Amino acid sequence: MPDAPLIQGSPNPAVTHTFFTLLISGGVGHAAVLLTMVLSTSVHRQATWFNFCATWIIYSLSYLLLVLFGQATGPPPNVALCVTQSALIYGAPVLTAYSALSLILQLVFNIYTALYKNRKPGLNIRTFWLLVLPYILYGIVIVEALEISVLDINNLRRSAVYCYVLSSVPRTISSLLVILALCMTIICEVLISIILYRRWRLYRKLAEATSQTPSLGTLTRIVFFTLFVLVAVSVAFGLAVTHHMTVAGTLVLSIMPLAAFLAAGIGRDVIHVWMWWKHPADNKAYEGNKANGAE
């Protein structure tokens, strides 16, 4: 049994630097948005949106673990560190996939409640499970991967950018869970389309009259982006778990947090807060025109 994980593949400096730069940019972007949502009184989001941003920070940190400890290149990394990362990278796609699914499910519930029950959506046991379920599945995948790594260190490898395990078990579990999330998201988005088609006039009136109902632009952006996220995570993860990682696969993995930040994490209200020096006088007026849980 080796004292350290075997190194597989030679690092390409340009690809490695790009990989880490994209991950850091996406993680920092989501952290900035999350901090803005917590501290600013003019930015409002629902809990599932907070969770969505938080999971992408976790995703970024999972792939950055070796670089944070200065062991991404050079001699084989510390065994405990490599075991930890090999578990986290299998759990991260599951966590982000189900946080995206939770976001779209919350959207379905909000639209249904606004159109059919004529009341404001609020926090309840359903929201609690939407927040908790991604972490339960995340924990299951991590425990399974940890068990495999700890029982046989020979399963551990360090690629040019992160540690992983040779066993097919954790990647199979993760892949199936991500595919399930993708299928459920497609069903939810079809359901949203049907509901809006049937009650379009009422929805338009509600979107114009109340901040509790997301605008059509926000709705469209969320629906298409969550679908894009799940497809991209599925493709990237499929590439990542092969033993011959391509440059394209590496870059897809690293660009996902930044893409999530640019397409869904950031909104007009967040930009408005960040550019406070351009409009100090109309901040209060702007606060009354935001969507709760949207832009």
PDB file of C-alpha atoms in Angstrom:
ATOM      1  CA  MET A   1       0.000   0.000   0.000  1.00  0.00           C
ATOM      2  CA  PRO A   2       1.537   3.356  -0.997  1.00  0.00           C
ATOM      3  CA  ASP A   3       2.195   6.090   1.538  1.00  0.00           C
ATOM      4  CA  ALA A   4       0.758   8.707  -0.807  1.00  0.00           C
ATOM      5  CA  PRO A   5      -1.698   8.821  -3.717  1.00  0.00           C
ATOM      6  CA  LEU A   6      -0.286   8.034  -7.134  1.00  0.00           C
ATOM      7  CA  ILE A   7      -0.094  10.897  -9.621  1.00  0.00           C
ATOM      8  CA  GLN A   8      -1.818  10.292 -12.941  1.00  0.00           C
ATOM      9  CA  GLY A   9      -1.256  12.593 -15.888  1.00  0.00           C
ATOM     10  CA  SER A  10       1.128  15.511 -16.298  1.00  0.00           C
ATOM     11  CA  PRO A  11      -0.227  18.988 -15.559  1.00  0.00           C
ATOM     12  CA  ASN A  12      -0.574  21.546 -18.343  1.00  0.00           C
ATOM     13  CA  PRO A  13       0.286  24.883 -16.660  1.00  0.00           C
ATOM     14  CA  ALA A  14      -2.090  26.924 -18.839  1.00  0.00           C
ATOM     15  CA  VAL A  15      -5.018  24.557 -18.247  1.00  0.00           C
ATOM     16  CA  THR A  16      -4.241  24.250 -14.541  1.00  0.00           C
ATOM     17  CA  HIS A  17      -4.087  28.013 -14.014  1.00  0.00           C
ATOM     18  CA  THR A  18      -7.281  28.537 -16.020  1.00  0.00           C
ATOM     19  CA  PHE A  19      -9.037  25.803 -14.037  1.00  0.00           C
ATOM     20  CA  PHE A  20      -8.189  27.349 -10.684  1.00  0.00           C
ATOM     21  CA  THR A  21      -8.815  30.942 -11.841  1.00  0.00           C
ATOM     22  CA  LEU A  22     -12.321  30.114 -13.070  1.00  0.00           C
ATOM     23  CA  LEU A  23     -13.175  28.245  -9.873  1.00  0.00           C
ATOM     24  CA  ILE A  24     -11.904  31.071  -7.671  1.00  0.00           C
ATOM     25  CA  SER A  25     -13.781  33.677  -9.735  1.00  0.00           C
ATOM     26  CA  GLY A  26     -17.050  31.752  -9.477  1.00  0.00           C
ATOM     27  CA  GLY A  27     -16.651  31.035  -5.775  1.00  0.00           C
ATOM     28  CA  VAL A  28     -15.775  34.646  -4.928  1.00  0.00           C
ATOM     29  CA  GLY A  29     -18.670  35.891  -7.066  1.00  0.00           C
ATOM     30  CA  HIS A  30     -21.205  33.736  -5.233  1.00  0.00           C
ATOM     31  CA  ALA A  31     -19.705  34.704  -1.874  1.00  0.00           C
ATOM     32  CA  ALA A  32     -20.070  38.390  -2.788  1.00  0.00           C
ATOM     33  CA  VAL A  33     -23.711  37.897  -3.819  1.00  0.00           C
ATOM     34  CA  LEU A  34     -24.454  35.895  -0.673  1.00  0.00           C
ATOM     35  CA  LEU A  35     -22.898  38.588   1.511  1.00  0.00           C
ATOM     36  CA  THR A  36     -24.856  41.269  -0.340  1.00  0.00           C
ATOM     37  CA  MET A  37     -28.141  39.407   0.169  1.00  0.00           C
ATOM     38  CA  VAL A  38     -27.423  39.023   3.886  1.00  0.00           C
ATOM     39  CA  LEU A  39     -26.303  42.594   4.566  1.00  0.00           C
ATOM     40  CA  SER A  40     -28.380  44.676   2.158  1.00  0.00           C
ATOM     41  CA  THR A  41     -31.957  45.683   2.918  1.00  0.00           C
ATOM     42  CA  SER A  42     -32.621  46.303  -0.768  1.00  0.00           C
ATOM     43  CA  VAL A  43     -31.918  42.749  -1.967  1.00  0.00           C
ATOM     44  CA  HIS A  44     -34.434  40.025  -1.177  1.00  0.00           C
ATOM     45  CA  ARG A  45     -34.241  36.334  -2.007  1.00  0.00           C
ATOM     46  CA  GLN A  46     -35.949  33.217  -0.758  1.00  0.00           C
ATOM     47  CA  ALA A  47     -34.039  30.619   1.237  1.00  0.00           C
ATOM     48  CA  THR A  48     -33.583  28.278  -1.737  1.00  0.00           C
ATOM     49  CA  TRP A  49     -31.748  31.035  -3.591  1.00  0.00           C
ATOM     50  CA  PHE A  50     -29.375  31.567  -0.659  1.00  0.00           C
ATOM     51  CA  ASN A  51     -28.791  27.831  -0.660  1.00  0.00           C
ATOM     52  CA  PHE A  52     -28.153  27.792  -4.409  1.00  0.00           C
ATOM     53  CA  CYS A  53     -25.321  30.325  -4.031  1.00  0.00           C
ATOM     54  CA  ALA A  54     -23.901  28.529  -0.985  1.00  0.00           C
ATOM     55  CA  THR A  55     -23.704  25.189  -2.796  1.00  0.00           C
ATOM     56  CA  TRP A  56     -21.685  26.709  -5.622  1.00  0.00           C
ATOM     57  CA  ILE A  57     -19.214  28.059  -3.074  1.00  0.00           C
ATOM     58  CA  ILE A  58     -18.913  24.525  -1.667  1.00  0.00           C
ATOM     59  CA  TYR A  59     -18.484  23.190  -5.213  1.00  0.00           C
ATOM     60  CA  SER A  60     -15.620  25.612  -5.875  1.00  0.00           C
ATOM     61  CA  LEU A  61     -13.888  24.872  -2.576  1.00  0.00           C
ATOM     62  CA  SER A  62     -14.142  21.127  -3.213  1.00  0.00           C
ATOM     63  CA  TYR A  63     -12.078  21.377  -6.389  1.00  0.00           C
ATOM     64  CA  LEU A  64      -9.741  23.995  -4.893  1.00  0.00           C
ATOM     65  CA  LEU A  65      -8.826  21.968  -1.816  1.00  0.00           C
ATOM     66  CA  LEU A  66      -5.386  20.917  -3.047  1.00  0.00           C
ATOM     67  CA  VAL A  67      -4.447  24.390  -4.241  1.00  0.00           C
ATOM     68  CA  LEU A  68      -5.590  25.937  -0.949  1.00  0.00           C
ATOM     69  CA  PHE A  69      -3.106  23.701   0.867  1.00  0.00           C
ATOM     70  CA  GLY A  70      -0.371  24.172  -1.742  1.00  0.00           C
ATOM     71  CA  GLN A  71      -0.424  20.540  -2.899  1.00  0.00           C
ATOM     72  CA  ALA A  72      -1.973  20.824  -6.353  1.00  0.00           C
ATOM     73  CA  THR A  73       1.372  20.232  -8.051  1.00  0.00           C
ATOM     74  CA  GLY A  74       4.713  18.729  -7.134  1.00  0.00           C
ATOM     75  CA  PRO A  75       5.090  15.677  -4.867  1.00  0.00           C
ATOM     76  CA  PRO A  76       2.075  13.477  -4.051  1.00  0.00           C
ATOM     77  CA  PRO A  77      -0.338  15.263  -1.690  1.00  0.00           C
ATOM     78  CA  ASN A  78      -1.106  14.377   1.906  1.00  0.00           C
ATOM     79  CA  VAL A  79      -3.192  11.192   2.031  1.00  0.00           C
ATOM     80  CA  ALA A  80      -5.865  12.611   4.355  1.00  0.00           C
ATOM     81  CA  LEU A  81      -6.233  15.710   2.176  1.00  0.00           C
ATOM     82  CA  CYS A  82      -6.491  13.627  -0.986  1.00  0.00           C
ATOM     83  CA  VAL A  83      -9.054  11.289   0.603  1.00  0.00           C
ATOM     84  CA  THR A  84     -11.125  14.301   1.644  1.00  0.00           C
ATOM     85  CA  GLN A  85     -11.084  15.890  -1.789  1.00  0.00           C
ATOM     86  CA  SER A  86     -11.807  12.625  -3.573  1.00  0.00           C
ATOM     87  CA  ALA A  87     -15.011  12.397  -1.528  1.00  0.00           C
ATOM     88  CA  LEU A  88     -15.994  16.055  -1.921  1.00  0.00           C
ATOM     89  CA  ILE A  89     -15.733  16.141  -5.717  1.00  0.00           C
ATOM     90  CA  TYR A  90     -18.200  13.262  -6.028  1.00  0.00           C
ATOM     91  CA  GLY A  91     -20.632  14.959  -3.672  1.00  0.00           C
ATOM     92  CA  ALA A  92     -20.358  18.464  -5.157  1.00  0.00           C
ATOM     93  CA  PRO A  93     -22.253  17.787  -8.441  1.00  0.00           C
ATOM     94  CA  VAL A  94     -25.055  16.138  -6.453  1.00  0.00           C
ATOM     95  CA  LEU A  95     -25.255  19.104  -4.076  1.00  0.00           C
ATOM     96  CA  THR A  96     -25.444  21.720  -6.834  1.00  0.00           C
ATOM     97  CA  ALA A  97     -27.848  19.642  -8.944  1.00  0.00           C
ATOM     98  CA  TYR A  98     -30.328  19.266  -6.095  1.00  0.00           C
ATOM     99  CA  SER A  99     -29.992  22.868  -4.943  1.00  0.00           C
ATOM    100  CA  ALA A 100     -30.936  23.869  -8.509  1.00  0.00           C
ATOM    101  CA  LEU A 101     -33.853  21.426  -8.386  1.00  0.00           C
ATOM    102  CA  SER A 102     -34.940  22.893  -5.038  1.00  0.00           C
ATOM    103  CA  LEU A 103     -34.862  26.366  -6.569  1.00  0.00           C
ATOM    104  CA  ILE A 104     -37.093  25.334  -9.462  1.00  0.00           C
ATOM    105  CA  LEU A 105     -39.454  23.410  -7.142  1.00  0.00           C
ATOM    106  CA  GLN A 106     -39.796  26.509  -4.964  1.00  0.00           C
ATOM    107  CA  LEU A 107     -40.647  28.439  -8.106  1.00  0.00           C
ATOM    108  CA  VAL A 108     -43.372  25.917  -8.981  1.00  0.00           C
ATOM    109  CA  PHE A 109     -44.855  26.135  -5.476  1.00  0.00           C
ATOM    110  CA  ASN A 110     -44.768  29.947  -5.504  1.00  0.00           C
ATOM    111  CA  ILE A 111     -46.477  30.216  -8.876  1.00  0.00           C
ATOM    112  CA  TYR A 112     -49.126  27.644  -7.943  1.00  0.00           C
ATOM    113  CA  THR A 113     -49.787  29.344  -4.602  1.00  0.00           C
ATOM    114  CA  ALA A 114     -50.068  32.789  -6.185  1.00  0.00           C
ATOM    115  CA  LEU A 115     -52.360  31.660  -9.015  1.00  0.00           C
ATOM    116  CA  TYR A 116     -54.580  29.096  -7.332  1.00  0.00           C
ATOM    117  CA  LYS A 117     -54.563  29.876  -3.612  1.00  0.00           C
ATOM    118  CA  ASN A 118     -54.238  33.660  -3.759  1.00  0.00           C
ATOM    119  CA  ARG A 119     -51.846  33.971  -0.843  1.00  0.00           C
ATOM    120  CA  LYS A 120     -48.192  34.793  -0.309  1.00  0.00           C
ATOM    121  CA  PRO A 121     -45.678  31.936  -0.229  1.00  0.00           C
ATOM    122  CA  GLY A 122     -43.939  31.542   3.113  1.00  0.00           C
ATOM    123  CA  LEU A 123     -41.518  29.389   5.021  1.00  0.00           C
ATOM    124  CA  ASN A 124     -42.899  25.981   5.972  1.00  0.00           C
ATOM    125  CA  ILE A 125     -41.901  22.343   6.327  1.00  0.00           C
ATOM    126  CA  ARG A 126     -41.778  22.009   2.542  1.00  0.00           C
ATOM    127  CA  THR A 127     -39.157  24.748   2.302  1.00  0.00           C
ATOM    128  CA  PHE A 128     -37.208  23.062   5.086  1.00  0.00           C
ATOM    129  CA  TRP A 129     -36.954  19.826   3.106  1.00  0.00           C
ATOM    130  CA  LEU A 130     -36.047  21.689  -0.076  1.00  0.00           C
ATOM    131  CA  LEU A 131     -33.074  23.103   1.817  1.00  0.00           C
ATOM    132  CA  VAL A 132     -32.071  19.945   3.685  1.00  0.00           C
ATOM    133  CA  LEU A 133     -32.476  17.221   1.037  1.00  0.00           C
ATOM    134  CA  PRO A 134     -29.491  18.296  -1.127  1.00  0.00           C
ATOM    135  CA  TYR A 135     -27.206  18.029   1.906  1.00  0.00           C
ATOM    136  CA  ILE A 136     -28.557  14.616   2.893  1.00  0.00           C
ATOM    137  CA  LEU A 137     -27.768  13.250  -0.570  1.00  0.00           C
ATOM    138  CA  TYR A 138     -24.436  15.077  -0.515  1.00  0.00           C
ATOM    139  CA  GLY A 139     -23.566  13.386   2.770  1.00  0.00           C
ATOM    140  CA  ILE A 140     -24.506   9.931   1.474  1.00  0.00           C
ATOM    141  CA  VAL A 141     -22.200  10.250  -1.533  1.00  0.00           C
ATOM    142  CA  ILE A 142     -19.338  11.630   0.574  1.00  0.00           C
ATOM    143  CA  VAL A 143     -19.581   8.835   3.150  1.00  0.00           C
ATOM    144  CA  GLU A 144     -19.556   6.191   0.416  1.00  0.00           C
ATOM    145  CA  ALA A 145     -16.529   7.742  -1.306  1.00  0.00           C
ATOM    146  CA  LEU A 146     -14.692   8.148   2.008  1.00  0.00           C
ATOM    147  CA  GLU A 147     -15.298   4.519   2.874  1.00  0.00           C
ATOM    148  CA  ILE A 148     -13.844   3.344  -0.435  1.00  0.00           C
ATOM    149  CA  SER A 149     -10.802   5.637  -0.154  1.00  0.00           C
ATOM    150  CA  VAL A 150     -10.027   4.799   3.465  1.00  0.00           C
ATOM    151  CA  LEU A 151     -10.364   1.039   2.981  1.00  0.00           C
ATOM    152  CA  ASP A 152      -7.959   1.002   0.044  1.00  0.00           C
ATOM    153  CA  ILE A 153      -5.553   3.881  -0.571  1.00  0.00           C
ATOM    154  CA  ASN A 154      -4.622   2.198  -3.862  1.00  0.00           C
ATOM    155  CA  ASN A 155      -7.911   3.582  -5.178  1.00  0.00           C
ATOM    156  CA  LEU A 156      -6.618   7.143  -4.797  1.00  0.00           C
ATOM    157  CA  ARG A 157      -5.171   9.127  -7.680  1.00  0.00           C
ATOM    158  CA  ARG A 158      -4.211  12.759  -8.157  1.00  0.00           C
ATOM    159  CA  SER A 159      -4.867  14.099 -11.619  1.00  0.00           C
ATOM    160  CA  ALA A 160      -3.377  17.349 -12.863  1.00  0.00           C
ATOM    161  CA  VAL A 161      -5.855  19.352 -10.770  1.00  0.00           C
ATOM    162  CA  TYR A 162      -7.590  17.224  -8.097  1.00  0.00           C
ATOM    163  CA  CYS A 163      -7.769  13.846  -6.323  1.00  0.00           C
ATOM    164  CA  TYR A 164     -10.257  11.127  -7.221  1.00  0.00           C
ATOM    165  CA  VAL A 165     -10.838   7.406  -6.679  1.00  0.00           C
ATOM    166  CA  LEU A 166     -10.604   4.654  -9.290  1.00  0.00           C
ATOM    167  CA  SER A 167     -13.639   2.774  -7.967  1.00  0.00           C
ATOM    168  CA  SER A 168     -16.762   3.152 -10.081  1.00  0.00           C
ATOM    169  CA  VAL A 169     -19.132   3.060  -7.078  1.00  0.00           C
ATOM    170  CA  PRO A 170     -19.102   6.746  -5.998  1.00  0.00           C
ATOM    171  CA  ARG A 171     -19.228   8.052  -9.563  1.00  0.00           C
ATOM    172  CA  THR A 172     -22.099   5.691 -10.392  1.00  0.00           C
ATOM    173  CA  ILE A 173     -24.099   6.830  -7.360  1.00  0.00           C
ATOM    174  CA  SER A 174     -23.394  10.486  -8.134  1.00  0.00           C
ATOM    175  CA  SER A 175     -24.226  10.113 -11.813  1.00  0.00           C
ATOM    176  CA  LEU A 176     -27.557   8.418 -11.099  1.00  0.00           C
ATOM    177  CA  LEU A 177     -28.520  11.078  -8.560  1.00  0.00           C
ATOM    178  CA  VAL A 178     -27.626  13.907 -10.951  1.00  0.00           C
ATOM    179  CA  ILE A 179     -29.584  12.252 -13.777  1.00  0.00           C
ATOM    180  CA  LEU A 180     -32.582  11.898 -11.452  1.00  0.00           C
ATOM    181  CA  ALA A 181     -32.346  15.599 -10.573  1.00  0.00           C
ATOM    182  CA  LEU A 182     -32.175  16.454 -14.273  1.00  0.00           C
ATOM    183  CA  CYS A 183     -35.308  14.415 -15.047  1.00  0.00           C
ATOM    184  CA  MET A 184     -37.227  15.973 -12.156  1.00  0.00           C
ATOM    185  CA  THR A 185     -36.175  19.462 -13.239  1.00  0.00           C
ATOM    186  CA  ILE A 186     -37.440  18.851 -16.768  1.00  0.00           C
ATOM    187  CA  ILE A 187     -40.785  17.682 -15.336  1.00  0.00           C
ATOM    188  CA  CYS A 188     -41.009  20.803 -13.144  1.00  0.00           C
ATOM    189  CA  GLU A 189     -40.258  23.105 -16.050  1.00  0.00           C
ATOM    190  CA  VAL A 190     -42.911  21.431 -18.186  1.00  0.00           C
ATOM    191  CA  LEU A 191     -45.325  21.886 -15.274  1.00  0.00           C
ATOM    192  CA  ILE A 192     -44.453  25.587 -15.047  1.00  0.00           C
ATOM    193  CA  SER A 193     -45.100  25.984 -18.773  1.00  0.00           C
ATOM    194  CA  ILE A 194     -48.510  24.300 -18.474  1.00  0.00           C
ATOM    195  CA  ILE A 195     -49.542  26.412 -15.469  1.00  0.00           C
ATOM    196  CA  LEU A 196     -48.498  29.665 -17.140  1.00  0.00           C
ATOM    197  CA  TYR A 197     -50.189  28.713 -20.400  1.00  0.00           C
ATOM    198  CA  ARG A 198     -53.478  28.106 -18.588  1.00  0.00           C
ATOM    199  CA  ARG A 199     -53.334  31.143 -16.311  1.00  0.00           C
ATOM    200  CA  TRP A 200     -51.172  33.538 -18.306  1.00  0.00           C
ATOM    201  CA  ARG A 201     -53.370  36.631 -18.015  1.00  0.00           C
ATOM    202  CA  LEU A 202     -53.719  36.275 -14.256  1.00  0.00           C
ATOM    203  CA  TYR A 203     -50.000  35.657 -13.847  1.00  0.00           C
ATOM    204  CA  ARG A 204     -49.145  38.798 -15.804  1.00  0.00           C
ATOM    205  CA  LYS A 205     -51.428  40.866 -13.600  1.00  0.00           C
ATOM    206  CA  LEU A 206     -49.925  39.391 -10.438  1.00  0.00           C
ATOM    207  CA  ALA A 207     -46.362  39.911 -11.670  1.00  0.00           C
ATOM    208  CA  GLU A 208     -47.120  43.565 -12.351  1.00  0.00           C
ATOM    209  CA  ALA A 209     -49.074  44.145  -9.140  1.00  0.00           C
ATOM    210  CA  THR A 210     -47.025  42.374  -6.476  1.00  0.00           C
ATOM    211  CA  SER A 211     -43.383  41.813  -5.637  1.00  0.00           C
ATOM    212  CA  GLN A 212     -44.233  38.302  -4.424  1.00  0.00           C
ATOM    213  CA  THR A 213     -44.515  36.995  -7.985  1.00  0.00           C
ATOM    214  CA  PRO A 214     -41.337  36.769 -10.107  1.00  0.00           C
ATOM    215  CA  SER A 215     -41.279  38.789 -13.324  1.00  0.00           C
ATOM    216  CA  LEU A 216     -41.428  36.886 -16.602  1.00  0.00           C
ATOM    217  CA  GLY A 217     -37.816  37.789 -17.366  1.00  0.00           C
ATOM    218  CA  THR A 218     -36.634  36.434 -14.034  1.00  0.00           C
ATOM    219  CA  LEU A 219     -38.792  33.341 -14.415  1.00  0.00           C
ATOM    220  CA  THR A 220     -37.425  32.588 -17.874  1.00  0.00           C
ATOM    221  CA  ARG A 221     -33.846  33.126 -16.740  1.00  0.00           C
ATOM    222  CA  ILE A 222     -34.217  30.769 -13.773  1.00  0.00           C
ATOM    223  CA  VAL A 223     -35.961  28.037 -15.758  1.00  0.00           C
ATOM    224  CA  PHE A 224     -33.461  27.962 -18.599  1.00  0.00           C
ATOM    225  CA  PHE A 225     -30.444  28.346 -16.367  1.00  0.00           C
ATOM    226  CA  THR A 226     -31.377  25.564 -13.933  1.00  0.00           C
ATOM    227  CA  LEU A 227     -31.831  23.250 -16.901  1.00  0.00           C
ATOM    228  CA  PHE A 228     -28.494  24.381 -18.321  1.00  0.00           C
ATOM    229  CA  VAL A 229     -26.789  23.843 -14.963  1.00  0.00           C
ATOM    230  CA  LEU A 230     -28.007  20.283 -14.631  1.00  0.00           C
ATOM    231  CA  VAL A 231     -27.122  19.336 -18.206  1.00  0.00           C
ATOM    232  CA  ALA A 232     -23.679  20.924 -17.910  1.00  0.00           C
ATOM    233  CA  VAL A 233     -23.001  19.331 -14.524  1.00  0.00           C
ATOM    234  CA  SER A 234     -24.029  15.957 -15.935  1.00  0.00           C
ATOM    235  CA  VAL A 235     -21.741  16.310 -18.953  1.00  0.00           C
ATOM    236  CA  ALA A 236     -18.853  17.719 -16.930  1.00  0.00           C
ATOM    237  CA  PHE A 237     -19.148  15.082 -14.255  1.00  0.00           C
ATOM    238  CA  GLY A 238     -19.258  12.330 -16.860  1.00  0.00           C
ATOM    239  CA  LEU A 239     -16.009  13.671 -18.275  1.00  0.00           C
ATOM    240  CA  ALA A 240     -14.453  14.147 -14.865  1.00  0.00           C
ATOM    241  CA  VAL A 241     -14.873  10.567 -13.702  1.00  0.00           C
ATOM    242  CA  THR A 242     -13.163   9.046 -16.726  1.00  0.00           C
ATOM    243  CA  HIS A 243      -9.520   8.159 -16.299  1.00  0.00           C
ATOM    244  CA  HIS A 244      -8.514  10.260 -19.323  1.00  0.00           C
ATOM    245  CA  MET A 245      -9.717  13.738 -18.448  1.00  0.00           C
ATOM    246  CA  THR A 246      -9.824  16.077 -21.443  1.00  0.00           C
ATOM    247  CA  VAL A 247      -9.010  19.785 -21.479  1.00  0.00           C
ATOM    248  CA  ALA A 248     -12.611  20.529 -22.464  1.00  0.00           C
ATOM    249  CA  GLY A 249     -13.938  18.486 -19.545  1.00  0.00           C
ATOM    250  CA  THR A 250     -11.607  20.224 -17.120  1.00  0.00           C
ATOM    251  CA  LEU A 251     -12.712  23.662 -18.292  1.00  0.00           C
ATOM    252  CA  VAL A 252     -16.412  22.751 -18.198  1.00  0.00           C
ATOM    253  CA  LEU A 253     -16.022  21.660 -14.578  1.00  0.00           C
ATOM    254  CA  SER A 254     -14.292  24.889 -13.620  1.00  0.00           C
ATOM    255  CA  ILE A 255     -16.523  27.324 -15.503  1.00  0.00           C
ATOM    256  CA  MET A 256     -19.778  26.114 -13.935  1.00  0.00           C
ATOM    257  CA  PRO A 257     -19.630  28.245 -10.727  1.00  0.00           C
ATOM    258  CA  LEU A 258     -18.821  31.371 -12.746  1.00  0.00           C
ATOM    259  CA  ALA A 259     -21.603  30.622 -15.237  1.00  0.00           C
ATOM    260  CA  ALA A 260     -24.042  30.114 -12.361  1.00  0.00           C
ATOM    261  CA  PHE A 261     -22.948  33.421 -10.833  1.00  0.00           C
ATOM    262  CA  LEU A 262     -23.303  35.416 -14.058  1.00  0.00           C
ATOM    263  CA  ALA A 263     -26.574  33.858 -15.216  1.00  0.00           C
ATOM    264  CA  ALA A 264     -28.528  33.305 -12.000  1.00  0.00           C
ATOM    265  CA  GLY A 265     -26.594  34.418  -8.937  1.00  0.00           C
ATOM    266  CA  ILE A 266     -26.367  38.076  -9.837  1.00  0.00           C
ATOM    267  CA  GLY A 267     -29.409  40.265 -10.532  1.00  0.00           C
ATOM    268  CA  ARG A 268     -30.252  43.885 -11.245  1.00  0.00           C
ATOM    269  CA  ASP A 269     -30.904  44.590  -7.579  1.00  0.00           C
ATOM    270  CA  VAL A 270     -27.488  43.205  -6.601  1.00  0.00           C
ATOM    271  CA  ILE A 271     -25.771  45.287  -9.294  1.00  0.00           C
ATOM    272  CA  HIS A 272     -27.749  48.295  -8.068  1.00  0.00           C
ATOM    273  CA  VAL A 273     -26.315  47.841  -4.569  1.00  0.00           C
ATOM    274  CA  TRP A 274     -22.771  47.342  -5.842  1.00  0.00           C
ATOM    275  CA  MET A 275     -23.014  50.552  -7.914  1.00  0.00           C
ATOM    276  CA  TRP A 276     -24.414  52.618  -5.049  1.00  0.00           C
ATOM    277  CA  TRP A 277     -22.315  55.682  -5.934  1.00  0.00           C
ATOM    278  CA  LYS A 278     -24.241  56.133  -9.196  1.00  0.00           C
ATOM    279  CA  HIS A 279     -27.685  56.441  -7.598  1.00  0.00           C
ATOM    280  CA  PRO A 280     -27.509  57.281  -3.883  1.00  0.00           C
ATOM    281  CA  ALA A 281     -30.780  59.209  -3.973  1.00  0.00           C
ATOM    282  CA  ASP A 282     -33.065  56.538  -5.429  1.00  0.00           C
ATOM    283  CA  ASN A 283     -32.099  53.552  -3.252  1.00  0.00           C
ATOM    284  CA  LYS A 284     -35.274  53.780  -1.183  1.00  0.00           C
ATOM    285  CA  ALA A 285     -37.469  54.063  -4.255  1.00  0.00           C
ATOM    286  CA  TYR A 286     -35.775  51.068  -5.778  1.00  0.00           C
ATOM    287  CA  GLU A 287     -36.417  48.943  -2.707  1.00  0.00           C
ATOM    288  CA  GLY A 288     -40.156  49.046  -3.329  1.00  0.00           C
ATOM    289  CA  ASN A 289     -39.858  47.654  -6.840  1.00  0.00           C
ATOM    290  CA  LYS A 290     -37.965  44.409  -6.267  1.00  0.00           C
ATOM    291  CA  ALA A 291     -39.347  40.904  -6.496  1.00  0.00           C
ATOM    292  CA  ASN A 292     -39.153  38.799  -3.366  1.00  0.00           C
ATOM    293  CA  GLY A 293     -37.058  35.772  -4.257  1.00  0.00           C
ATOM    294  CA  ALA A 294     -36.348  37.136  -7.692  1.00  0.00           C
ATOM    295  CA  GLU A 295     -34.869  40.385  -9.009  1.00  0.00           C
TER     296      GLU A 295
END
